[in-house]
Coordinates of C-alpha atoms in Angstrom, one line a residue:
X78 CA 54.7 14.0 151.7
X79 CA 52.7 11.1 152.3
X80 CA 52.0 9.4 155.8
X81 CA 51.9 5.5 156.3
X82 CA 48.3 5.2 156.1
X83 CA 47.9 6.8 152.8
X84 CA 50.0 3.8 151.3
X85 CA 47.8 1.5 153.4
X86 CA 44.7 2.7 152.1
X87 CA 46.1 2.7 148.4
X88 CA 46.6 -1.0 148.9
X89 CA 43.0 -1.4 150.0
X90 CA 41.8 0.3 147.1
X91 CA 44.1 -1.8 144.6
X92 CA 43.2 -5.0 146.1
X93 CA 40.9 -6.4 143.5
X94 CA 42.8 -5.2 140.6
X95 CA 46.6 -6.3 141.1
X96 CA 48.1 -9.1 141.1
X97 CA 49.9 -9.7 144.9
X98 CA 53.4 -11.0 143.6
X99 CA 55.3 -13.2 146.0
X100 CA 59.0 -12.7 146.5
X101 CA 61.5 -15.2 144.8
X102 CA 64.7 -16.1 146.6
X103 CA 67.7 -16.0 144.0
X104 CA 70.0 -19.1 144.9
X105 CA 72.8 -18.2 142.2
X106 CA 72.1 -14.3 142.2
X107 CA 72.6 -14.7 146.6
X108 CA 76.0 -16.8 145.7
X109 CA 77.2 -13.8 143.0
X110 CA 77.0 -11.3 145.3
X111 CA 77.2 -12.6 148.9
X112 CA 73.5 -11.6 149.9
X113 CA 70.8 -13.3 150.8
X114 CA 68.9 -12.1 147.4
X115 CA 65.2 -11.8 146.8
X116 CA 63.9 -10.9 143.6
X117 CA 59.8 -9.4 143.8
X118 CA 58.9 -10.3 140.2
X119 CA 56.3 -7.2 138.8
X120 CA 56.6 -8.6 135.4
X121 CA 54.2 -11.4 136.5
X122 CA 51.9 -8.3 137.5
X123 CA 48.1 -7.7 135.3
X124 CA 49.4 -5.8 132.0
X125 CA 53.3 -7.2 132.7
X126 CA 54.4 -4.1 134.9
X127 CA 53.7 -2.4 137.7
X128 CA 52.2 0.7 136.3
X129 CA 49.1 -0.9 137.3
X130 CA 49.2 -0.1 140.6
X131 CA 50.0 3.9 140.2
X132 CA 47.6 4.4 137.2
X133 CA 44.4 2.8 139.0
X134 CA 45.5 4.7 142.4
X135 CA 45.3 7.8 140.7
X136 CA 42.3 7.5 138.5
X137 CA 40.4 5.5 141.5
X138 CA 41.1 9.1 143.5
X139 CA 39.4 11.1 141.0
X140 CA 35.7 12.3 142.3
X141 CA 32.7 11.7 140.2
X142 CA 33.2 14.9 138.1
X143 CA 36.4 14.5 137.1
X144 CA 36.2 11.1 135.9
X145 CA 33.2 11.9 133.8
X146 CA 35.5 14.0 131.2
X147 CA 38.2 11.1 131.0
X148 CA 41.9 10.3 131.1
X149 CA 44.6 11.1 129.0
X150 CA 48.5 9.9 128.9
X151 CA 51.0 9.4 127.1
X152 CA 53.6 6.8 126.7
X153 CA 55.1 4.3 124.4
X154 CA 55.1 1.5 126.4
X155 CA 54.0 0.4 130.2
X156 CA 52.2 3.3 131.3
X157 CA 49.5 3.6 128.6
X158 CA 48.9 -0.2 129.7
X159 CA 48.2 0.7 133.5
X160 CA 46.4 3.7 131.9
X161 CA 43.9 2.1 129.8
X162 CA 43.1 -1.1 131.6
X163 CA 42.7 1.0 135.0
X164 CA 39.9 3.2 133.0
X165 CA 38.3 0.3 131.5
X166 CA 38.2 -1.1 135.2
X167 CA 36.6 1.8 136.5
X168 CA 34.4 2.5 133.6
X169 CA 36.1 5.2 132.0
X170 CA 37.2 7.0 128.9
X171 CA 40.9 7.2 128.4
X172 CA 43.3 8.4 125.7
X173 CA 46.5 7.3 125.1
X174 CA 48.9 9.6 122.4
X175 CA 52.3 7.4 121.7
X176 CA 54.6 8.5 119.5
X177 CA 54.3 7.2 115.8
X178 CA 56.8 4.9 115.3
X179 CA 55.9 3.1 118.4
X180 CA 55.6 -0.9 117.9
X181 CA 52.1 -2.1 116.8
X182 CA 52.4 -4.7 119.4
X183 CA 52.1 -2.0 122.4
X184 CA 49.6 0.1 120.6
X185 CA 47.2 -2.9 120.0
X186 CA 47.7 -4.2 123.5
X187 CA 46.7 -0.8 124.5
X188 CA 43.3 -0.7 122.0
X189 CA 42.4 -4.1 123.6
X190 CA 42.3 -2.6 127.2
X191 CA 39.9 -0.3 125.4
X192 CA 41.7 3.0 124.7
X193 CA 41.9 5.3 122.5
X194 CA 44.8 5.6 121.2
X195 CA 46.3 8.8 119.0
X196 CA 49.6 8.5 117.5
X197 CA 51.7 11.6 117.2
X198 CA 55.1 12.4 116.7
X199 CA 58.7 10.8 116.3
X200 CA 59.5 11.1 120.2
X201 CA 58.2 10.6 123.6
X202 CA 58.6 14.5 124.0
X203 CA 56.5 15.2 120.8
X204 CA 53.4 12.7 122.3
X205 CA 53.5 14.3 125.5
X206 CA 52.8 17.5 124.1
X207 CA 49.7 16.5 122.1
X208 CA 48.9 15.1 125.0
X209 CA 48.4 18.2 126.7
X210 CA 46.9 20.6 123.6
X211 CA 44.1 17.6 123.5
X212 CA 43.9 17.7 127.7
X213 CA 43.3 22.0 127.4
X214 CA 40.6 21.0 124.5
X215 CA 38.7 18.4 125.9
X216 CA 39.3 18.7 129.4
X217 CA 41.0 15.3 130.2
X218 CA 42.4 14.6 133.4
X219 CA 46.3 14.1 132.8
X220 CA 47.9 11.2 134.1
X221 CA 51.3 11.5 134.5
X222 CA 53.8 8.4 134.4
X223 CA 55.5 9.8 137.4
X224 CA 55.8 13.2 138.3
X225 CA 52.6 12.9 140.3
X226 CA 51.5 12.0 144.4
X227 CA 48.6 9.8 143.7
X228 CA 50.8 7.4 141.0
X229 CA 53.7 7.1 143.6
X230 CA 51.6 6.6 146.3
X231 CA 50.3 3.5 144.4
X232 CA 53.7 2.4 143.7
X233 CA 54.4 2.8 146.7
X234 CA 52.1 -0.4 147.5
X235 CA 55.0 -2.6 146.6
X236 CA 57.3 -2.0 149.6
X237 CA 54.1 -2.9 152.0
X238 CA 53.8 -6.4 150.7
X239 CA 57.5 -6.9 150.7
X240 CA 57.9 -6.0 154.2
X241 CA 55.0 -8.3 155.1
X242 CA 56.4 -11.1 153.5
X243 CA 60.0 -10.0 154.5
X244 CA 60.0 -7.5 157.5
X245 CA 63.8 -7.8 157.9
X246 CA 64.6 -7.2 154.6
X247 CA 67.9 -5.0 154.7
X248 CA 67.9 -3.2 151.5
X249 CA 65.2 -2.6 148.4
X250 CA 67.0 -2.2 144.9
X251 CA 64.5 -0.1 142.6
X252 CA 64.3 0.6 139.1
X253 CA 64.4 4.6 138.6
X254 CA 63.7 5.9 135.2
X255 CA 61.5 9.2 136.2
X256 CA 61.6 8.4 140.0
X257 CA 57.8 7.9 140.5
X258 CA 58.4 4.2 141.5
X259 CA 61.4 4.7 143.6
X260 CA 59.7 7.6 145.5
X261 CA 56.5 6.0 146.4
X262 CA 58.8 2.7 147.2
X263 CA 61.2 4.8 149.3
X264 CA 58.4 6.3 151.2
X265 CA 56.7 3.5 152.0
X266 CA 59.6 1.7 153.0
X267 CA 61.1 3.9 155.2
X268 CA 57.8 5.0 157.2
X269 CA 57.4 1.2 157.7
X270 CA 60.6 0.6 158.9
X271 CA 63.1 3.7 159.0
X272 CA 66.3 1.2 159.3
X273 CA 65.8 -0.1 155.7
X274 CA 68.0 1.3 152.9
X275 CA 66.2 1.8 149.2
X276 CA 68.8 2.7 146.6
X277 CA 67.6 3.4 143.0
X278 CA 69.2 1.8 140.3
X279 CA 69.7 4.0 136.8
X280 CA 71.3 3.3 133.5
X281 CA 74.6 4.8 132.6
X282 CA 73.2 6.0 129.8
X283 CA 70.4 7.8 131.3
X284 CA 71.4 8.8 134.7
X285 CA 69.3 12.0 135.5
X286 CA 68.4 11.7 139.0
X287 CA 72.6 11.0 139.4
X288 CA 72.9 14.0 137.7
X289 CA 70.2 15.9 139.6
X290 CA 71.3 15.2 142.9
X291 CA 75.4 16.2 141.9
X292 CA 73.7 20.0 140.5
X293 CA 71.2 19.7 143.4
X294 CA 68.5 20.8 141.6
X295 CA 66.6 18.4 138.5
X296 CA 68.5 18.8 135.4
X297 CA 68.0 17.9 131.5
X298 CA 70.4 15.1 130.2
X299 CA 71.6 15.8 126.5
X300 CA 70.6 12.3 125.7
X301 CA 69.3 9.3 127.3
X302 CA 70.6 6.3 125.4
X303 CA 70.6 2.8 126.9
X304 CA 69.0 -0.4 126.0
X305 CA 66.8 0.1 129.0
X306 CA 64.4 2.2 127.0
X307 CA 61.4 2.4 129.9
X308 CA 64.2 4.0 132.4
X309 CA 65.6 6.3 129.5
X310 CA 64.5 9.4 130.9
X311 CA 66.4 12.6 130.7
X312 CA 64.8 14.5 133.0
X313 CA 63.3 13.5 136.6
X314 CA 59.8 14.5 137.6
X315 CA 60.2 17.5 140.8
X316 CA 58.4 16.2 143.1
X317 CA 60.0 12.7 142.7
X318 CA 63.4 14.9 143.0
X319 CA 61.9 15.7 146.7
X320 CA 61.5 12.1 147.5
X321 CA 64.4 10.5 146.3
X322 CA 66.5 13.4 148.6
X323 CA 64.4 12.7 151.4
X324 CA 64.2 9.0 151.2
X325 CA 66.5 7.4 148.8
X326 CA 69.7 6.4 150.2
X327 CA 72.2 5.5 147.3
X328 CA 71.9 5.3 143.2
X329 CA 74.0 2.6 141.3
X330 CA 74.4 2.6 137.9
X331 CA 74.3 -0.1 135.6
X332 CA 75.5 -1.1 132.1
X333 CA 73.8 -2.1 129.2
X334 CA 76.6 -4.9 129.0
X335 CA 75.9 -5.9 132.6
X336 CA 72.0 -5.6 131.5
X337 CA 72.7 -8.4 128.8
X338 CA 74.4 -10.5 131.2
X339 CA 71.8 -10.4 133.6
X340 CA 69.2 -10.7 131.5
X341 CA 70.0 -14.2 130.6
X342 CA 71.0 -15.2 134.1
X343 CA 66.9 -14.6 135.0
X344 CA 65.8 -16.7 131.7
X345 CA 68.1 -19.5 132.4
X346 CA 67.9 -19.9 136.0
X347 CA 64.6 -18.5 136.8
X348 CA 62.9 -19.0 133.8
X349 CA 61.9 -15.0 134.3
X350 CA 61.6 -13.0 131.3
X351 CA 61.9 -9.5 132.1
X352 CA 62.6 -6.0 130.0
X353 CA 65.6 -4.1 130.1
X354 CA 64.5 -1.4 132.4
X355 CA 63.1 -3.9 135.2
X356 CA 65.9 -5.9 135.2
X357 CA 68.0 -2.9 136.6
X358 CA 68.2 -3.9 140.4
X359 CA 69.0 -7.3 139.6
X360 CA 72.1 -6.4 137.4
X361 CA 73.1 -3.8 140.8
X362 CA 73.1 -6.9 143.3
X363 CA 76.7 -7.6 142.5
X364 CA 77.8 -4.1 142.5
X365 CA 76.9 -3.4 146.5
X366 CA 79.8 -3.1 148.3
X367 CA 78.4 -5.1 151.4
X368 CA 78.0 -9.0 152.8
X369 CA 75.4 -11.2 154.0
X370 CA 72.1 -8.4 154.0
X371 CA 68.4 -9.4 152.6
X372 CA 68.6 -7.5 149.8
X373 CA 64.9 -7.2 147.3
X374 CA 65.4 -6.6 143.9
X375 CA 62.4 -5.3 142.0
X376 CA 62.1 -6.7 138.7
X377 CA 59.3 -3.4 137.7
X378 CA 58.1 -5.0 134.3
X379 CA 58.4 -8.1 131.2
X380 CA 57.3 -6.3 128.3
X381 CA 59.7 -7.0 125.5
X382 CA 59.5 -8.2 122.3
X383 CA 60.6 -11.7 120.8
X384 CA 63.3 -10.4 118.7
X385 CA 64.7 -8.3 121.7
X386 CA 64.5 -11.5 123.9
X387 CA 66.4 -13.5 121.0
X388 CA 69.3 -10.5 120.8
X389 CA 69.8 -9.9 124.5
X390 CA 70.0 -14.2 125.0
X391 CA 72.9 -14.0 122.8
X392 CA 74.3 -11.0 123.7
X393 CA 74.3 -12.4 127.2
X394 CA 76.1 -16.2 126.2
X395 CA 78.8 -13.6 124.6
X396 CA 79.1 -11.4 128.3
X397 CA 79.2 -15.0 130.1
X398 CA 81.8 -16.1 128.2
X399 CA 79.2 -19.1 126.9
X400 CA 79.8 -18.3 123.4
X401 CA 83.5 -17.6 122.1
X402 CA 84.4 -16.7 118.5
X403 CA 88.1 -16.2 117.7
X404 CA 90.2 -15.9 114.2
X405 CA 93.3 -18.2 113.6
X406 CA 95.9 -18.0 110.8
X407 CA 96.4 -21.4 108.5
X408 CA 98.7 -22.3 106.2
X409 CA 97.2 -23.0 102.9
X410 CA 97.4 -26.4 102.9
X411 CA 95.6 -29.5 103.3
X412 CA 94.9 -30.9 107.0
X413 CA 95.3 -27.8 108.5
X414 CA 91.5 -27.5 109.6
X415 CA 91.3 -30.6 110.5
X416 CA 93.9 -29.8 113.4
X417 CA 91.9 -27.0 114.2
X418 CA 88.7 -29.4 114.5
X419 CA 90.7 -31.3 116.6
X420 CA 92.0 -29.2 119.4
X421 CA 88.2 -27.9 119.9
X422 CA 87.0 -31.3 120.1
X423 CA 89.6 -32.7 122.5
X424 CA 88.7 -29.3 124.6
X425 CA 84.7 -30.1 124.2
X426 CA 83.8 -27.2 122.8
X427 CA 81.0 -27.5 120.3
X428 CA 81.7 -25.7 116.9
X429 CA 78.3 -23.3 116.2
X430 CA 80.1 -21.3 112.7
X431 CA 83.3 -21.5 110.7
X432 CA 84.1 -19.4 107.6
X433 CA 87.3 -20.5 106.1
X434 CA 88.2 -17.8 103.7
X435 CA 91.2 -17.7 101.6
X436 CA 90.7 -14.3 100.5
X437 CA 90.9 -12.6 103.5
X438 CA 94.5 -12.9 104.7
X439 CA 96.5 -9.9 102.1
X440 CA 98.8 -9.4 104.6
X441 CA 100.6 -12.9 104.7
X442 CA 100.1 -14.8 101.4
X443 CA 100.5 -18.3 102.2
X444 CA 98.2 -18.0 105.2
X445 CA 94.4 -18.0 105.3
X446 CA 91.9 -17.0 107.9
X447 CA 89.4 -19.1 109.9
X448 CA 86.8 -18.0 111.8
X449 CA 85.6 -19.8 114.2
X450 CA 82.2 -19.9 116.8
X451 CA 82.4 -22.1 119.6
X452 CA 79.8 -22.9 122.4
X453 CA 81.8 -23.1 126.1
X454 CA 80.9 -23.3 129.8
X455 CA 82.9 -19.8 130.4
X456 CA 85.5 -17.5 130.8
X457 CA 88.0 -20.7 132.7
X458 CA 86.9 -22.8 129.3
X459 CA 88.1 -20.0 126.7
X460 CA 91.6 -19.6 128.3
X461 CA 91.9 -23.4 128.4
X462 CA 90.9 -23.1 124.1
X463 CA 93.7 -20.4 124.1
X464 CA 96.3 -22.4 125.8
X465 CA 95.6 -25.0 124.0
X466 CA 96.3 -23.7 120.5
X467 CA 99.4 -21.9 121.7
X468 CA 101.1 -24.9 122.8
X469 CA 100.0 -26.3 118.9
X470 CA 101.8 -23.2 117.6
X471 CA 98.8 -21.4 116.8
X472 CA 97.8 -17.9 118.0
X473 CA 94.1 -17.2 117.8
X474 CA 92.7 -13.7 117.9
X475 CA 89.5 -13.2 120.4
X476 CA 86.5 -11.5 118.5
X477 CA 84.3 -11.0 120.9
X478 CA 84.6 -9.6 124.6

């Protein structure tokens, strides 16, 4: 286990390469959940995550000898990032082995930090393998995403400059996927100030260290399926088990629902686009059972694609109750959408979609179907809409939730 000063001196050595990322306070994320809210944006951070920080500890450490016959990793995502541009930094050779079908955007990104990168296999599970038959033949150094004391160390760096910038800070909210960030944050936390409460934050989907600490001992999940695909980890490194028994004091789990939700909560009213996975402790705020604390949430990365971006956004309107899509019955007969039209428009909500299909309705045969879009301020707005067409004589079936 690592003392203070090992965290301190990590920090030194990082202190060219990273960039220091100032805490944000949250105004409507404080008002959702009673706390004073913080959020300590690591998306903003040099390669969008804060891999970074554990990739060039570790490969900074290495002596002379050892960093003469190279890196290798694997990953499909933020890890290979931190990876590559920390070997290129120090003058390196790295190799990166992601899986095959990973996106082209994360294996170029990777190339340009000057990697090299080998694609193998349909899984994470199938990379990290290769990984290690190429390590035994060319005698790499591995660098593991998590399950390693010189990577959590250097993630570790990230409670430090919280605490200096916020030394009263109640409680830290961490992403945990393998645990490697939410040990080294833990430890550092706690040997800076022992009164402060860390709690990890998982998926539902892909809560292995939940499921570690009920068997107490690490444990395999059968399947890790969330939209938070950087935390969707079935299995826990050991020695981040160690830590997070020592040092973590709670895990909350989150939806991929209350993911969505959150998600465009950050775009909207922080202008902060972030991935699924870093976004974690910021979807738990609401979900602590207490009032009136300095709570940090660690948004941990922002590397997403456009499409994803453009799904969750609307996925999120849909969770806030900001878009509302319903079905209504109609008699067949001429001014009855026009009643329709009027209701919404008397209730200001803006029409987005309407399919008017006579087809559709077998079950009543004068009646057709209409479905309708609308754009709304919220949940309040919809059962206003609702109330509305009832007293017209019109029941409307929600289609969305």
């Amino acid at each position: 286990m690592h003392k203070l000063y090992d965290f301190m001196e990590a920090r030194e050595r990082l202190g060219t390469v990273i960039v220091k990322t100032k805490l944000i306070h949250s105004p409507v994320f404080s008002e959702e959940s009673g706390n004073e809210v913080y959020l300590k944006p690591e998306n903003l951070q040099k390669t969008g995550s804060f891999k970074i920080r554990g990739a060039y500890n570790k490969i900074a450490k290495l002596s002379d000898e050892e960093k003469k016959k190279g890196v290798i990793a694997s990953s499909a995502g933020n890890h290979a990032q931190g990876v590559a541009y920390a070997a290129k930094k120090l003058g390196i050779k790295a190799v990166i082995v992601m899986p095959q079908h990973t996106p082209l955007i994360k294996v170029e990104a990777t190339r340009r930090y000057g990697a090299e990168v080998v694609l193998h296999g349909e899984v994470y599970d199938d990379a990290y393998k290769k990984a290690l038959e190429l390590q035994k033949e060319n005698g790499y150094i591995f660098v593991h995403p998590f399950n390693d004391e010189e990577v959590l160390e250097g993630q570790g760096t990230i409670a430090l400059e919280i605490l200096d910038e916020l030394p009263n800070a109640d409680i830290i909210l961490v992403p945990l996927g393998g645990g490697g960030l939410v040990s080294g944050i833990a430890c550092a936390a706690k040997l800076k100030n022992p009164q402060i409460k860390v709690i990890g934050v998982e998926p539902e989907g892909a809560a292995s260290a939940l499921a570690a600490l009920q068997k107490g001992e690490v444990v395999e999940l059968k399947e890790a399926n969330t939209i938070a695909d950087g935390t969707a980890v079935k299995r826990i490194g050991e020695i981040n088990f160690e830590y997070i028994k020592k040092y973590v004091d709670d895990i909350i789990t989150v939806s991929d629902y209350e993911l969505m939700e959150t998600f465009l909560l950050l775009v909207e009213k922080h202008k902060i686009v972030a991935e699924n996975s870093g976004i974690l402790p910021v979807a738990a705020v609401k979900k602590l059972n207490i009032k009136g604390k300095k709570v940090v949430a660690v948004v941990s990365g922002g590397n997403i694609d456009v499409l994803t971006i453009s799904s969750m956004i609307n996925k999120g309107l849909i969770m806030r109750g900001r878009i509302f899509t319903f079905s209504v019955q109609l008699a067949d007969k001429p001014g009855e959408l026009l009643k329709v039209s009027e209701i919404l428009s008397k209730q200001n909500a803006n029409v987005i979609k309407l399919e008017h299909n006579q087809f559709k309705n077998l079950s009543r045969f004068k009646d057709v179907e209409l479905q309708v879009t609308v754009e709304t301020n919220g949940e309040e707005h919809i059962h206003k809409i609702i109330e509305t067409f009832k007293k017209e004589g019109y029941e409307i079936e929600r289609l969305n939730s």
